[in-house]
Amino acid sequence: MQPTRTLSPRGMTILLAGLSALGPFSIDTYLPSFQDIGASLNATPLEVQQTLTAYMLPFALMSLWHGAIADALGRRRVLLVSLALFGLASAGCVFATRIEHLWVLRALQGITAGAGIVVSRAIVRDLYDGAAAQRLMSHISMMFALGPAIAPVIGGRLQQWFGWQSVFVFLVVATFMVWFACWRLLPETLPEAQRQPLHPTYLARAYWHVLTSPAFLLACAGLAFNFGGFFIYVMSAPIFLMRHLGVPETGFFWLFGPAMMGLMSGSWLSGRFAGKITARQTIKRGYLIMGAATLCNVALNLALPPALPWSVLPIFVYTFGMSVAMPSLTLLSLDPFPQQRGLAASCQMFLQSGFNGLLAGVIAPLVWGSTLTLACGMGGMMFFGATAAWLHSRRPAHQP
């Protein structure tokens, strides 16, 4: 059934932001429940932490295919099927009685959750080019920023009132609402004539073309490392907030609130820059802000003991700069492949989510021992991201 009405640009922004936010919601909403999950399922903190890795690694692997499937079958069909399967996996988590059950069900969530992020980016490039695409991507990023900020707040309240299973009930309800909105309102943005085959030979050539493109890899590295500087705090949130800063399980807004404000205000500024300065100038300004944030973060942790509000203030500045650069870097990664936008978006998400899985399972546990090591981790991520973006800027514009 095709939609009965045409979405306005604002309505499209809200719907695509909702699709993009389901993945982060499935990570951030249950963070305040880690202790209760461990107690309920007789699991160690490390075993509970591995539910994140169990989610992220399948997320990374499957995100490599969402775009190619959407290039062949259309955006709308892939979204509806993926959302339905994600909702079923979320419902299964409610009834988990062992930590191993939760690992398997989180993996099933990860397999389907990436479709919303990947396909929504392809839809943006289906509909718009140039400054208009940057503005829409910025508006989606602004709306998307609300998800990671309010998710742990909602999760903390649900945990306090009803226990950890209620968090997954909430995910089921949220998924159904997004699915219903897509079913009723989302048009198909990829015409039949522009669809690409799922033939193995074609796919092998297309993936090789994208994943061996230096320009693509450098833009993706910039995105992954930039986000990694913030994501290590997300993955360390229970320890950073509850152990180092003494925040209760309902106080996760101390981390995600400043991050939300930074993400939204940076995305707004990026949208204002669209059409007024070049994408590379926008990216450069984003890195200047991120650099100042990381230096301030390390200096504060050397000079002062961990405490609110100064332990979270640099995170606001960092996410502000990150969001200034993010829309332009995202479009730079997709623009060289106008005939395989979905596949390129899949490859970008595969690299991003694979790196996130590494952060969750290996890097975050190495740096969450103190607020100073977390600050140094942010600085290292920003340095590598800036290096990748600089190398991208040195390449001739016509080279893929």
PDB file of N, CA, C and O in Angstrom, residues 42-74:
ATOM      1  N   ASN A  42      21.785 -12.851  36.704  1.00  0.00           N
ATOM      2  CA  ASN A  42      22.963 -13.447  37.337  1.00  0.00           C
ATOM      3  C   ASN A  42      24.190 -13.327  36.434  1.00  0.00           C
ATOM      4  O   ASN A  42      24.921 -14.307  36.197  1.00  0.00           O
ATOM      5  N   ALA A  43      24.427 -12.125  35.924  1.00  0.00           N
ATOM      6  CA  ALA A  43      25.512 -11.866  34.971  1.00  0.00           C
ATOM      7  C   ALA A  43      26.492 -10.872  35.571  1.00  0.00           C
ATOM      8  O   ALA A  43      26.117  -9.986  36.346  1.00  0.00           O
ATOM      9  N   THR A  44      27.751 -10.988  35.187  1.00  0.00           N
ATOM     10  CA  THR A  44      28.778 -10.044  35.625  1.00  0.00           C
ATOM     11  C   THR A  44      28.641  -8.733  34.852  1.00  0.00           C
ATOM     12  O   THR A  44      28.026  -8.705  33.773  1.00  0.00           O
ATOM     13  N   PRO A  45      29.235  -7.630  35.355  1.00  0.00           N
ATOM     14  CA  PRO A  45      29.194  -6.370  34.589  1.00  0.00           C
ATOM     15  C   PRO A  45      29.771  -6.509  33.187  1.00  0.00           C
ATOM     16  O   PRO A  45      29.255  -5.909  32.243  1.00  0.00           O
ATOM     17  N   LEU A  46      30.839  -7.310  33.041  1.00  0.00           N
ATOM     18  CA  LEU A  46      31.420  -7.492  31.711  1.00  0.00           C
ATOM     19  C   LEU A  46      30.462  -8.245  30.794  1.00  0.00           C
ATOM     20  O   LEU A  46      30.330  -7.908  29.604  1.00  0.00           O
ATOM     21  N   GLU A  47      29.754  -9.235  31.312  1.00  0.00           N
ATOM     22  CA  GLU A  47      28.788  -9.973  30.493  1.00  0.00           C
ATOM     23  C   GLU A  47      27.643  -9.076  30.054  1.00  0.00           C
ATOM     24  O   GLU A  47      27.160  -9.184  28.912  1.00  0.00           O
ATOM     25  N   VAL A  48      27.209  -8.177  30.939  1.00  0.00           N
ATOM     26  CA  VAL A  48      26.160  -7.229  30.549  1.00  0.00           C
ATOM     27  C   VAL A  48      26.703  -6.256  29.509  1.00  0.00           C
ATOM     28  O   VAL A  48      26.016  -5.917  28.530  1.00  0.00           O
ATOM     29  N   GLN A  49      27.947  -5.799  29.685  1.00  0.00           N
ATOM     30  CA  GLN A  49      28.576  -4.898  28.720  1.00  0.00           C
ATOM     31  C   GLN A  49      28.630  -5.550  27.337  1.00  0.00           C
ATOM     32  O   GLN A  49      28.472  -4.875  26.317  1.00  0.00           O
ATOM     33  N   GLN A  50      28.822  -6.857  27.295  1.00  0.00           N
ATOM     34  CA  GLN A  50      28.931  -7.538  26.010  1.00  0.00           C
ATOM     35  C   GLN A  50      27.601  -7.602  25.255  1.00  0.00           C
ATOM     36  O   GLN A  50      27.583  -7.966  24.076  1.00  0.00           O
ATOM     37  N   THR A  51      26.474  -7.258  25.911  1.00  0.00           N
ATOM     38  CA  THR A  51      25.231  -7.140  25.150  1.00  0.00           C
ATOM     39  C   THR A  51      25.325  -6.004  24.146  1.00  0.00           C
ATOM     40  O   THR A  51      24.628  -6.015  23.119  1.00  0.00           O
ATOM     41  N   LEU A  52      26.171  -5.016  24.433  1.00  0.00           N
ATOM     42  CA  LEU A  52      26.412  -3.943  23.465  1.00  0.00           C
ATOM     43  C   LEU A  52      27.205  -4.462  22.274  1.00  0.00           C
ATOM     44  O   LEU A  52      26.882  -4.165  21.124  1.00  0.00           O
ATOM     45  N   THR A  53      28.253  -5.238  22.556  1.00  0.00           N
ATOM     46  CA  THR A  53      29.043  -5.803  21.472  1.00  0.00           C
ATOM     47  C   THR A  53      28.208  -6.771  20.644  1.00  0.00           C
ATOM     48  O   THR A  53      28.296  -6.803  19.408  1.00  0.00           O
ATOM     49  N   ALA A  54      27.367  -7.580  21.325  1.00  0.00           N
ATOM     50  CA  ALA A  54      26.495  -8.517  20.614  1.00  0.00           C
ATOM     51  C   ALA A  54      25.549  -7.792  19.668  1.00  0.00           C
ATOM     52  O   ALA A  54      25.146  -8.335  18.634  1.00  0.00           O
ATOM     53  N   TYR A  55      25.190  -6.565  20.001  1.00  0.00           N
ATOM     54  CA  TYR A  55      24.334  -5.746  19.149  1.00  0.00           C
ATOM     55  C   TYR A  55      25.140  -5.110  18.017  1.00  0.00           C
ATOM     56  O   TYR A  55      24.714  -5.104  16.860  1.00  0.00           O
ATOM     57  N   MET A  56      26.307  -4.586  18.338  1.00  0.00           N
ATOM     58  CA  MET A  56      27.009  -3.735  17.386  1.00  0.00           C
ATOM     59  C   MET A  56      27.705  -4.500  16.274  1.00  0.00           C
ATOM     60  O   MET A  56      27.761  -4.016  15.129  1.00  0.00           O
ATOM     61  N   LEU A  57      28.252  -5.665  16.563  1.00  0.00           N
ATOM     62  CA  LEU A  57      28.942  -6.396  15.506  1.00  0.00           C
ATOM     63  C   LEU A  57      27.973  -6.876  14.423  1.00  0.00           C
ATOM     64  O   LEU A  57      28.235  -6.670  13.228  1.00  0.00           O
ATOM     65  N   PRO A  58      26.827  -7.500  14.750  1.00  0.00           N
ATOM     66  CA  PRO A  58      25.852  -7.800  13.689  1.00  0.00           C
ATOM     67  C   PRO A  58      25.312  -6.540  13.014  1.00  0.00           C
ATOM     68  O   PRO A  58      25.037  -6.555  11.807  1.00  0.00           O
ATOM     69  N   PHE A  59      25.154  -5.473  13.782  1.00  0.00           N
ATOM     70  CA  PHE A  59      24.736  -4.198  13.210  1.00  0.00           C
ATOM     71  C   PHE A  59      25.713  -3.788  12.104  1.00  0.00           C
ATOM     72  O   PHE A  59      25.307  -3.392  11.008  1.00  0.00           O
ATOM     73  N   ALA A  60      27.009  -3.896  12.406  1.00  0.00           N
ATOM     74  CA  ALA A  60      28.020  -3.500  11.428  1.00  0.00           C
ATOM     75  C   ALA A  60      27.979  -4.395  10.200  1.00  0.00           C
ATOM     76  O   ALA A  60      27.990  -3.913   9.055  1.00  0.00           O
ATOM     77  N   LEU A  61      27.916  -5.708  10.401  1.00  0.00           N
ATOM     78  CA  LEU A  61      27.941  -6.627   9.273  1.00  0.00           C
ATOM     79  C   LEU A  61      26.709  -6.475   8.386  1.00  0.00           C
ATOM     80  O   LEU A  61      26.816  -6.440   7.149  1.00  0.00           O
ATOM     81  N   MET A  62      25.532  -6.354   8.994  1.00  0.00           N
ATOM     82  CA  MET A  62      24.318  -6.273   8.202  1.00  0.00           C
ATOM     83  C   MET A  62      24.153  -4.903   7.563  1.00  0.00           C
ATOM     84  O   MET A  62      23.556  -4.786   6.472  1.00  0.00           O
ATOM     85  N   SER A  63      24.677  -3.871   8.197  1.00  0.00           N
ATOM     86  CA  SER A  63      24.556  -2.541   7.595  1.00  0.00           C
ATOM     87  C   SER A  63      25.282  -2.472   6.257  1.00  0.00           C
ATOM     88  O   SER A  63      25.003  -1.601   5.430  1.00  0.00           O
ATOM     89  N   LEU A  64      26.208  -3.391   6.037  1.00  0.00           N
ATOM     90  CA  LEU A  64      26.894  -3.455   4.747  1.00  0.00           C
ATOM     91  C   LEU A  64      25.950  -3.846   3.615  1.00  0.00           C
ATOM     92  O   LEU A  64      26.233  -3.594   2.448  1.00  0.00           O
ATOM     93  N   TRP A  65      24.791  -4.442   3.962  1.00  0.00           N
ATOM     94  CA  TRP A  65      23.880  -4.962   2.948  1.00  0.00           C
ATOM     95  C   TRP A  65      22.569  -4.193   2.842  1.00  0.00           C
ATOM     96  O   TRP A  65      21.887  -4.292   1.818  1.00  0.00           O
ATOM     97  N   HIS A  66      22.204  -3.443   3.866  1.00  0.00           N
ATOM     98  CA  HIS A  66      20.923  -2.737   3.810  1.00  0.00           C
ATOM     99  C   HIS A  66      20.818  -1.845   2.575  1.00  0.00           C
ATOM    100  O   HIS A  66      19.789  -1.831   1.891  1.00  0.00           O
ATOM    101  N   GLY A  67      21.867  -1.098   2.293  1.00  0.00           N
ATOM    102  CA  GLY A  67      21.814  -0.161   1.173  1.00  0.00           C
ATOM    103  C   GLY A  67      21.739  -0.862  -0.163  1.00  0.00           C
ATOM    104  O   GLY A  67      20.994  -0.450  -1.061  1.00  0.00           O
ATOM    105  N   ALA A  68      22.524  -1.937  -0.335  1.00  0.00           N
ATOM    106  CA  ALA A  68      22.482  -2.667  -1.599  1.00  0.00           C
ATOM    107  C   ALA A  68      21.110  -3.279  -1.825  1.00  0.00           C
ATOM    108  O   ALA A  68      20.586  -3.272  -2.953  1.00  0.00           O
ATOM    109  N   ILE A  69      20.514  -3.822  -0.768  1.00  0.00           N
ATOM    110  CA  ILE A  69      19.166  -4.391  -0.893  1.00  0.00           C
ATOM    111  C   ILE A  69      18.160  -3.285  -1.220  1.00  0.00           C
ATOM    112  O   ILE A  69      17.269  -3.470  -2.059  1.00  0.00           O
ATOM    113  N   ALA A  70      18.320  -2.116  -0.591  1.00  0.00           N
ATOM    114  CA  ALA A  70      17.413  -0.995  -0.879  1.00  0.00           C
ATOM    115  C   ALA A  70      17.620  -0.457  -2.289  1.00  0.00           C
ATOM    116  O   ALA A  70      16.672   0.037  -2.912  1.00  0.00           O
ATOM    117  N   ASP A  71      18.863  -0.515  -2.810  1.00  0.00           N
ATOM    118  CA  ASP A  71      19.110  -0.122  -4.202  1.00  0.00           C
ATOM    119  C   ASP A  71      18.401  -1.050  -5.174  1.00  0.00           C
ATOM    120  O   ASP A  71      18.042  -0.657  -6.285  1.00  0.00           O
ATOM    121  N   ALA A  72      18.206  -2.310  -4.776  1.00  0.00           N
ATOM    122  CA  ALA A  72      17.581  -3.287  -5.674  1.00  0.00           C
ATOM    123  C   ALA A  72      16.070  -3.368  -5.502  1.00  0.00           C
ATOM    124  O   ALA A  72      15.336  -3.472  -6.491  1.00  0.00           O
ATOM    125  N   LEU A  73      15.589  -3.315  -4.257  1.00  0.00           N
ATOM    126  CA  LEU A  73      14.168  -3.541  -3.982  1.00  0.00           C
ATOM    127  C   LEU A  73      13.390  -2.262  -3.683  1.00  0.00           C
ATOM    128  O   LEU A  73      12.163  -2.305  -3.604  1.00  0.00           O
ATOM    129  N   GLY A  74      14.073  -1.151  -3.505  1.00  0.00           N
ATOM    130  CA  GLY A  74      13.399   0.091  -3.145  1.00  0.00           C
ATOM    131  C   GLY A  74      13.556   0.390  -1.665  1.00  0.00           C
ATOM    132  O   GLY A  74      13.756  -0.508  -0.844  1.00  0.00           O
TER     133      GLY A  74
END
